[in-house]
Coordinates of C-alpha atoms and ligand atoms in Angstrom, one line a residue:
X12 CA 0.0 0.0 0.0
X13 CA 1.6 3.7 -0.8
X14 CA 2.1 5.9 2.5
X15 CA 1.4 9.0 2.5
X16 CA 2.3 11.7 5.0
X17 CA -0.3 14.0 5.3
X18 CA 0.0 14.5 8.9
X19 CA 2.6 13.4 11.6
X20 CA 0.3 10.7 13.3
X21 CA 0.4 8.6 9.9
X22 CA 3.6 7.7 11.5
X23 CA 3.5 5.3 14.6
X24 CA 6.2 6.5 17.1
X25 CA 8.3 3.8 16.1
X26 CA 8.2 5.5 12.3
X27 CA 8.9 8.5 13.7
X28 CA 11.6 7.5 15.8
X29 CA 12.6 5.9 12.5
X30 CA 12.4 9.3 10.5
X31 CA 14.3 11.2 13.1
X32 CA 17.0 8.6 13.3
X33 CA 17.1 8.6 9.4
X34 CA 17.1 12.2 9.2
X35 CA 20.6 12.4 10.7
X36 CA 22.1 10.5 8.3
X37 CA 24.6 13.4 6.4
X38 CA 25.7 10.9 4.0
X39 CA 22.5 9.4 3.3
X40 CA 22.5 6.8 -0.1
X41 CA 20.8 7.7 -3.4
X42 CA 17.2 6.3 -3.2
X43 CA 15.9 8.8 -5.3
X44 CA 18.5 7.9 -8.1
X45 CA 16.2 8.4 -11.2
X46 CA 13.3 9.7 -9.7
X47 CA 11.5 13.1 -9.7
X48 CA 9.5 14.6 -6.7
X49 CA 7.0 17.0 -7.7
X50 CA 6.5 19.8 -5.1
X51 CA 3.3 22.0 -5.6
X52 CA 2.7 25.2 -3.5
X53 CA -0.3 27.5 -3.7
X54 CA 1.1 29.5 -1.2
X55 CA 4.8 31.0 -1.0
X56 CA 7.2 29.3 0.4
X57 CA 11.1 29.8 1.6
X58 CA 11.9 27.1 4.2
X59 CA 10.1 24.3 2.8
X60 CA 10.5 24.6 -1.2
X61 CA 14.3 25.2 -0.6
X62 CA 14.9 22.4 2.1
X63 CA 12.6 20.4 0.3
X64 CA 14.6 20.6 -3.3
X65 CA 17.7 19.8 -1.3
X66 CA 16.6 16.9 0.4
X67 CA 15.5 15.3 -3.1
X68 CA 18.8 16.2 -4.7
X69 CA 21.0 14.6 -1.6
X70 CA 18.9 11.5 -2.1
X71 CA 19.8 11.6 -5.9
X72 CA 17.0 12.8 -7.3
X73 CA 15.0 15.5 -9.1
X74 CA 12.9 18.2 -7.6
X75 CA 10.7 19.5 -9.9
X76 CA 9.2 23.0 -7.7
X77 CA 5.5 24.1 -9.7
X78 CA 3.5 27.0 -8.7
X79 CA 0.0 26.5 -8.2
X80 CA -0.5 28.8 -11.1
X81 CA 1.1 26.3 -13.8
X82 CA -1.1 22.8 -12.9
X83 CA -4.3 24.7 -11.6
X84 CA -5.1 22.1 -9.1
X85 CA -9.1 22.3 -9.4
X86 CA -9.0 25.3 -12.1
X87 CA -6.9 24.1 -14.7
X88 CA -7.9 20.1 -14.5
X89 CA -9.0 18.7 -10.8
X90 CA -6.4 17.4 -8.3
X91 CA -7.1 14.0 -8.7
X92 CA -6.1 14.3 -12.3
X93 CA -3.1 16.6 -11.0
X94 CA -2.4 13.5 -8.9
X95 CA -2.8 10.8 -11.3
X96 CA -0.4 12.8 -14.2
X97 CA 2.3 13.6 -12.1
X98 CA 2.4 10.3 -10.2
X99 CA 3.7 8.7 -13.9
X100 CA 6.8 10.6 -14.2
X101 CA 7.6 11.2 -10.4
X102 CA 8.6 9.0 -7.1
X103 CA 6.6 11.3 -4.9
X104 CA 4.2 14.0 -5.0
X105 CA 4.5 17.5 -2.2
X106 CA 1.8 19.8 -2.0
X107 CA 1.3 23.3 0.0
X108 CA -2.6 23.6 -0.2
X109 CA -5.2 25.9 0.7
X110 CA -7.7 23.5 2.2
X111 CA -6.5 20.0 3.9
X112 CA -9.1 18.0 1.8
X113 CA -7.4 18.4 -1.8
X114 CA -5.0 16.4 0.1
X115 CA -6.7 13.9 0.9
X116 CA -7.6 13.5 -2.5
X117 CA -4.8 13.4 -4.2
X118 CA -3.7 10.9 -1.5
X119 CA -6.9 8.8 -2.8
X120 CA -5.5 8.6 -6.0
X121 CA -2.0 8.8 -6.2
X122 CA 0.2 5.8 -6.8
X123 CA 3.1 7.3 -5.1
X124 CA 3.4 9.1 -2.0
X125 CA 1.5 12.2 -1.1
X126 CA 3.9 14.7 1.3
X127 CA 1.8 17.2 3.0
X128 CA 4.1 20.5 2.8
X129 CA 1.2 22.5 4.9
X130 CA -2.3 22.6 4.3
X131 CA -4.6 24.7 6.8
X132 CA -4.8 21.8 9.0
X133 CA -1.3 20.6 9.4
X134 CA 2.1 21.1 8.5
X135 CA 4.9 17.3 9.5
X136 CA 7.6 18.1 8.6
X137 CA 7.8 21.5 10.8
X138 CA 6.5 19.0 13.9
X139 CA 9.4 17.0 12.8
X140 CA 11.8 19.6 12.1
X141 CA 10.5 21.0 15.7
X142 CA 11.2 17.4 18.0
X143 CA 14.3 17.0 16.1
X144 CA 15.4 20.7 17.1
X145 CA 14.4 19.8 20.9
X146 CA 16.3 16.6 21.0
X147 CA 19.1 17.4 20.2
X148 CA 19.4 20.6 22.5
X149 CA 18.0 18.2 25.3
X150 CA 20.4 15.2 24.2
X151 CA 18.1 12.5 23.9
X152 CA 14.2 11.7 24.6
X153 CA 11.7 14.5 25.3
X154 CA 10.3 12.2 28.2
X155 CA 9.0 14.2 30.7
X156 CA 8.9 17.6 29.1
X157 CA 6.5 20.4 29.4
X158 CA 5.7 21.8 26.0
X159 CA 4.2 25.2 25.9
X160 CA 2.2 26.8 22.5
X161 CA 1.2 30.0 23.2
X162 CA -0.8 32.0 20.1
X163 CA -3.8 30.7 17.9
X164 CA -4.0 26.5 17.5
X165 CA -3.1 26.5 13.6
X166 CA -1.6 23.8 11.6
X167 CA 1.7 24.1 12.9
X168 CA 0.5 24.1 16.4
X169 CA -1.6 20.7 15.8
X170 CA 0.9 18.8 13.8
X171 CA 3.8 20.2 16.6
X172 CA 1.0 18.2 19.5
X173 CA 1.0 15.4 17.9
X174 CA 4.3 15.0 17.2
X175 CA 5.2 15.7 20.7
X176 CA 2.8 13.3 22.0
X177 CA 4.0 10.7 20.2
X178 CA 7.6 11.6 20.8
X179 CA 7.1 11.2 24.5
X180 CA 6.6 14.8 25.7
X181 CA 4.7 14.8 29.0
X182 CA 2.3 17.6 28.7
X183 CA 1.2 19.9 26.2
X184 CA 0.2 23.2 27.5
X185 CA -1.5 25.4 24.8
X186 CA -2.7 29.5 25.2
X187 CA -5.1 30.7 22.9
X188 CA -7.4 33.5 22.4
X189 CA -11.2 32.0 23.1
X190 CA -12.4 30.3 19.6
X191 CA -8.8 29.8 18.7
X192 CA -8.0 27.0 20.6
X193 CA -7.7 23.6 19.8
X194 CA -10.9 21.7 19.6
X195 CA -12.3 18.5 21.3
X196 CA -11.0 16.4 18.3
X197 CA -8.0 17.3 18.3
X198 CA -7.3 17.2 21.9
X199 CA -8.5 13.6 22.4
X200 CA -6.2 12.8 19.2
X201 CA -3.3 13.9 21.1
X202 CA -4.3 12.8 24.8
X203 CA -4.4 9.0 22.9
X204 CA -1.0 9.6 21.7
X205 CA -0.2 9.5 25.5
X206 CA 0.2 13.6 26.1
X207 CA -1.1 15.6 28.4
X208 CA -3.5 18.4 27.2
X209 CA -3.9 21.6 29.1
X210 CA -5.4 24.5 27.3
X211 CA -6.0 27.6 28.9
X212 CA -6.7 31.4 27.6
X213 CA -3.7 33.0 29.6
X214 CA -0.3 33.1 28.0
X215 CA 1.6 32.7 31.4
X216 CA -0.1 29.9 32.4
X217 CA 1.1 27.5 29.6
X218 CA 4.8 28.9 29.6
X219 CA 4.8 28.7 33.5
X220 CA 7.5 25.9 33.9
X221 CA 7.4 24.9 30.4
X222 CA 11.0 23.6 29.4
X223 CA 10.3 25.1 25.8
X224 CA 7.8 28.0 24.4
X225 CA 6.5 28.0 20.6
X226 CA 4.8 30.3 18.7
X227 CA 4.0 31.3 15.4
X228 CA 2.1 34.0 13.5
X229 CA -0.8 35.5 14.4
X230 CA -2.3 35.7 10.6
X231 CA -1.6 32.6 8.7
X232 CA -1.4 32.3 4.8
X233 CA -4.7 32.0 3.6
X234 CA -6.7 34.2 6.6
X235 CA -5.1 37.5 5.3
X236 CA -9.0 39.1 5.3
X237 CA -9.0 38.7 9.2
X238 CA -5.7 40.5 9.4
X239 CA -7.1 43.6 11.2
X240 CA -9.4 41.5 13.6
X241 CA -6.3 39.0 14.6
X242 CA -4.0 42.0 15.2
X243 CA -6.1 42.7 18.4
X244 CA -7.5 39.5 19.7
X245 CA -3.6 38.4 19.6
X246 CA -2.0 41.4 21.2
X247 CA -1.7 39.9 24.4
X248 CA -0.4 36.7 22.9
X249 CA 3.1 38.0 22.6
X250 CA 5.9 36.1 23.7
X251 CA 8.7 38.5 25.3
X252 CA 11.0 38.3 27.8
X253 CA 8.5 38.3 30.7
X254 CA 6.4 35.7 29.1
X255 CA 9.4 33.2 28.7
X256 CA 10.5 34.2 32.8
X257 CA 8.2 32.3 33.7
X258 CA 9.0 29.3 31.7
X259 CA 11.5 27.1 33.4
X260 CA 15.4 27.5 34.0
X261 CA 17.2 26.8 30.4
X262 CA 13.6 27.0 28.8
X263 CA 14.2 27.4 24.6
X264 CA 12.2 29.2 22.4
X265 CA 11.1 27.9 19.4
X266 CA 9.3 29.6 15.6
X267 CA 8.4 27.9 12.4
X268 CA 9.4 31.3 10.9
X269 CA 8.2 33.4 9.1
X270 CA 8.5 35.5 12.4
X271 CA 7.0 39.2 12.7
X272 CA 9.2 40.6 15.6
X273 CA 7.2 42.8 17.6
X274 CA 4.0 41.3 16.6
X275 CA 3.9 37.7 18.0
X276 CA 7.4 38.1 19.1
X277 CA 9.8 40.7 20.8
X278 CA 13.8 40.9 18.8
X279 CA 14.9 40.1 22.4
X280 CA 13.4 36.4 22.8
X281 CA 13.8 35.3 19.1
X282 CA 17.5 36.8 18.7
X283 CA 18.3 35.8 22.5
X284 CA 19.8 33.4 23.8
X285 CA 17.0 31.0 24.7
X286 CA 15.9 30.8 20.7
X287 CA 16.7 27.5 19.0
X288 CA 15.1 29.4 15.4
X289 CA 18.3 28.9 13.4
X290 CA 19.1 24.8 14.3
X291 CA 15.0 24.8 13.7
X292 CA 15.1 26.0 10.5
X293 CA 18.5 23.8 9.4
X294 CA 16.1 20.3 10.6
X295 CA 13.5 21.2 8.3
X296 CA 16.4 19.9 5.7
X297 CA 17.2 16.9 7.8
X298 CA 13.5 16.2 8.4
X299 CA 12.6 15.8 4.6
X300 CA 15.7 14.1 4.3
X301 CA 14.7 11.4 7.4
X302 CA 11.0 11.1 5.3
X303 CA 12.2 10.5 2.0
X304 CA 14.7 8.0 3.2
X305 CA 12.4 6.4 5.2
X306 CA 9.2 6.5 2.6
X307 CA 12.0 5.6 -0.2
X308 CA 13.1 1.7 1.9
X309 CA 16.2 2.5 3.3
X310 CA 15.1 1.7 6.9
Ligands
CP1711 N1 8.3 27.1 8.2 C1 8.0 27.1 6.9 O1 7.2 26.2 6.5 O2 8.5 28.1 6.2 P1 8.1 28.4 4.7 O3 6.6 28.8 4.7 O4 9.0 29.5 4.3 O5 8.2 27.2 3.8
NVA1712 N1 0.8 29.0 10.3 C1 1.7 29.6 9.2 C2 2.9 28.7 9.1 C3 3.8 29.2 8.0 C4 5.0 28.3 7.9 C5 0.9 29.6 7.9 O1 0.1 28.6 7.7 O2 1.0 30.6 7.2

């Protein structure tokens, strides 16, 4: 059966534990020797299109980067035909969508893998980029960690949960603005991958003691109509220096990036000392390269 990643918890924690011991191979063997990967965005992209094209080409393969504009996924011809084309010349198939479900299916009809590269709803291989990042500034397993999110419960947010969860982390503390919190489903999808839950509406009371703090933008691609409204409700959402002194001793910070300093960020925490953004962004690279490796059999 084809695997698809279209969120992290298509992996079991043993595949995950696979990926992330995969991803740090630097030598890694060609897998991809002869293939293409196809990488749709319909939104921009920096982090993943770039880490994404180097992964494929480490693994010996071609990238082949399309904007949205040149396949018209449901304007031009529908996904599933987008799919079913590219799946004959290509040994995988990433896509940055709009709306989860085109996803889905394309998953549904594709012959090769699927690689979610965000969609509203979820975004792996940040989670993986994000655990990666932790362990290795913590040395080893995130047992017993206190994760904090603090900022609206978007895709990055969800996929980061899950991936915790099934990583090992102890608790998951998540501050949002009420109606942009995390919702019952996805809080019993995480508690069953073995995490702890706690959502409040107060920023200090998920970083209180947390061993690391995440955030990420207030307005994500796609909700750029709600820009003014999200401006406000988030104000007090900020994580600065007095947010993250609460957090315990040695706590990190952590940002998907883009970042917009002074909006959900001050300079000080996310070119301070306690920000892990840079090692963050180099495991995206390292995550796609652990996935590929690990859809592509070398396991
Ligand atoms: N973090 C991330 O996905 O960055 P890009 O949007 O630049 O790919
Ligand atoms: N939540 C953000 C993440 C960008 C990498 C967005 O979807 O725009």
């Amino acid at each position: 059966m084809t695997r698809h990643l279209l969120d992290v918890s298509d992996l079991s924690r043993d595949e995950l534990e696979a990926v992330m011991e995969l991803a740090g191979d630097e030598y890694p063997p060609h897998v991809l020797a002869g293939k293409g990967v196809a990488l749709i965005f319909q939104k921009p992209s920096a982090r993943t299109r770039n880490s994404s094209e180097v992964a494929v080409f480490q693994l010996g393969g071609h990238p082949v980067s399309i904007r949205d504009e040149e396949v018209g996924l449901d304007s031009r011809e529908s996904a599933e035909d987008v799919a079913r084309t590219l799946a004959q010349y290509h040994g995988a198939i990433g896509a940055r969508v709009l709306d989860h479900q085109v996803l889905v299916r394309m998953a549904a009809v594709s012959g090769v893998p699927v690689i979610n590269l965000l969609s509203d709803q979820a975004h792996p291989l940040q989670a993986i980029a994000d655990v990666l990042t932790l362990r290795s500034h913590w040395g080893g397993s995130l047992g017993g960690r206190r994760v904090a999110w603090v900022g609206d419960a978007n895709n990055v947010a969800r996929s980061l949960a899950l991936a915790c969860a099934l990583a090992g982390v102890e608790e998951f503390a998540i501050a949002s603005p009420a109606g942009y919190g995390l919702d019952e489903v996805d809080v019993k999808a995480i508690s069953a991958l073995g995490a702890k839950v706690v959502q409040s509406l107060v920023p200090a009371q998920a970083a209180e003691g947390a061993d690391a703090v995440f955030t990420d933008v207030w307005v994500s691609m796609g909700q750029e109509a709600e820009a003014a409204k999200r401006a406000e409700v988030f104000r007090p959402y900020q994580v600065g220096e007095q947010l993250m002194a609460v957090a315990a001793p040695g706590a990190v910070f952590l940002h998907c990036l883009p970042a917009h300093r002074g909006q959900e960020v001050t300079a000080g925490v996310i070119d301070g000392p306690a920000s892990l953004v840079w090692p963050e962004a180099a495991n995206r690279l390292r995550a796609m390269r652990g996935l590929l490796l690990f859809l592509f059999g070398h396991r």
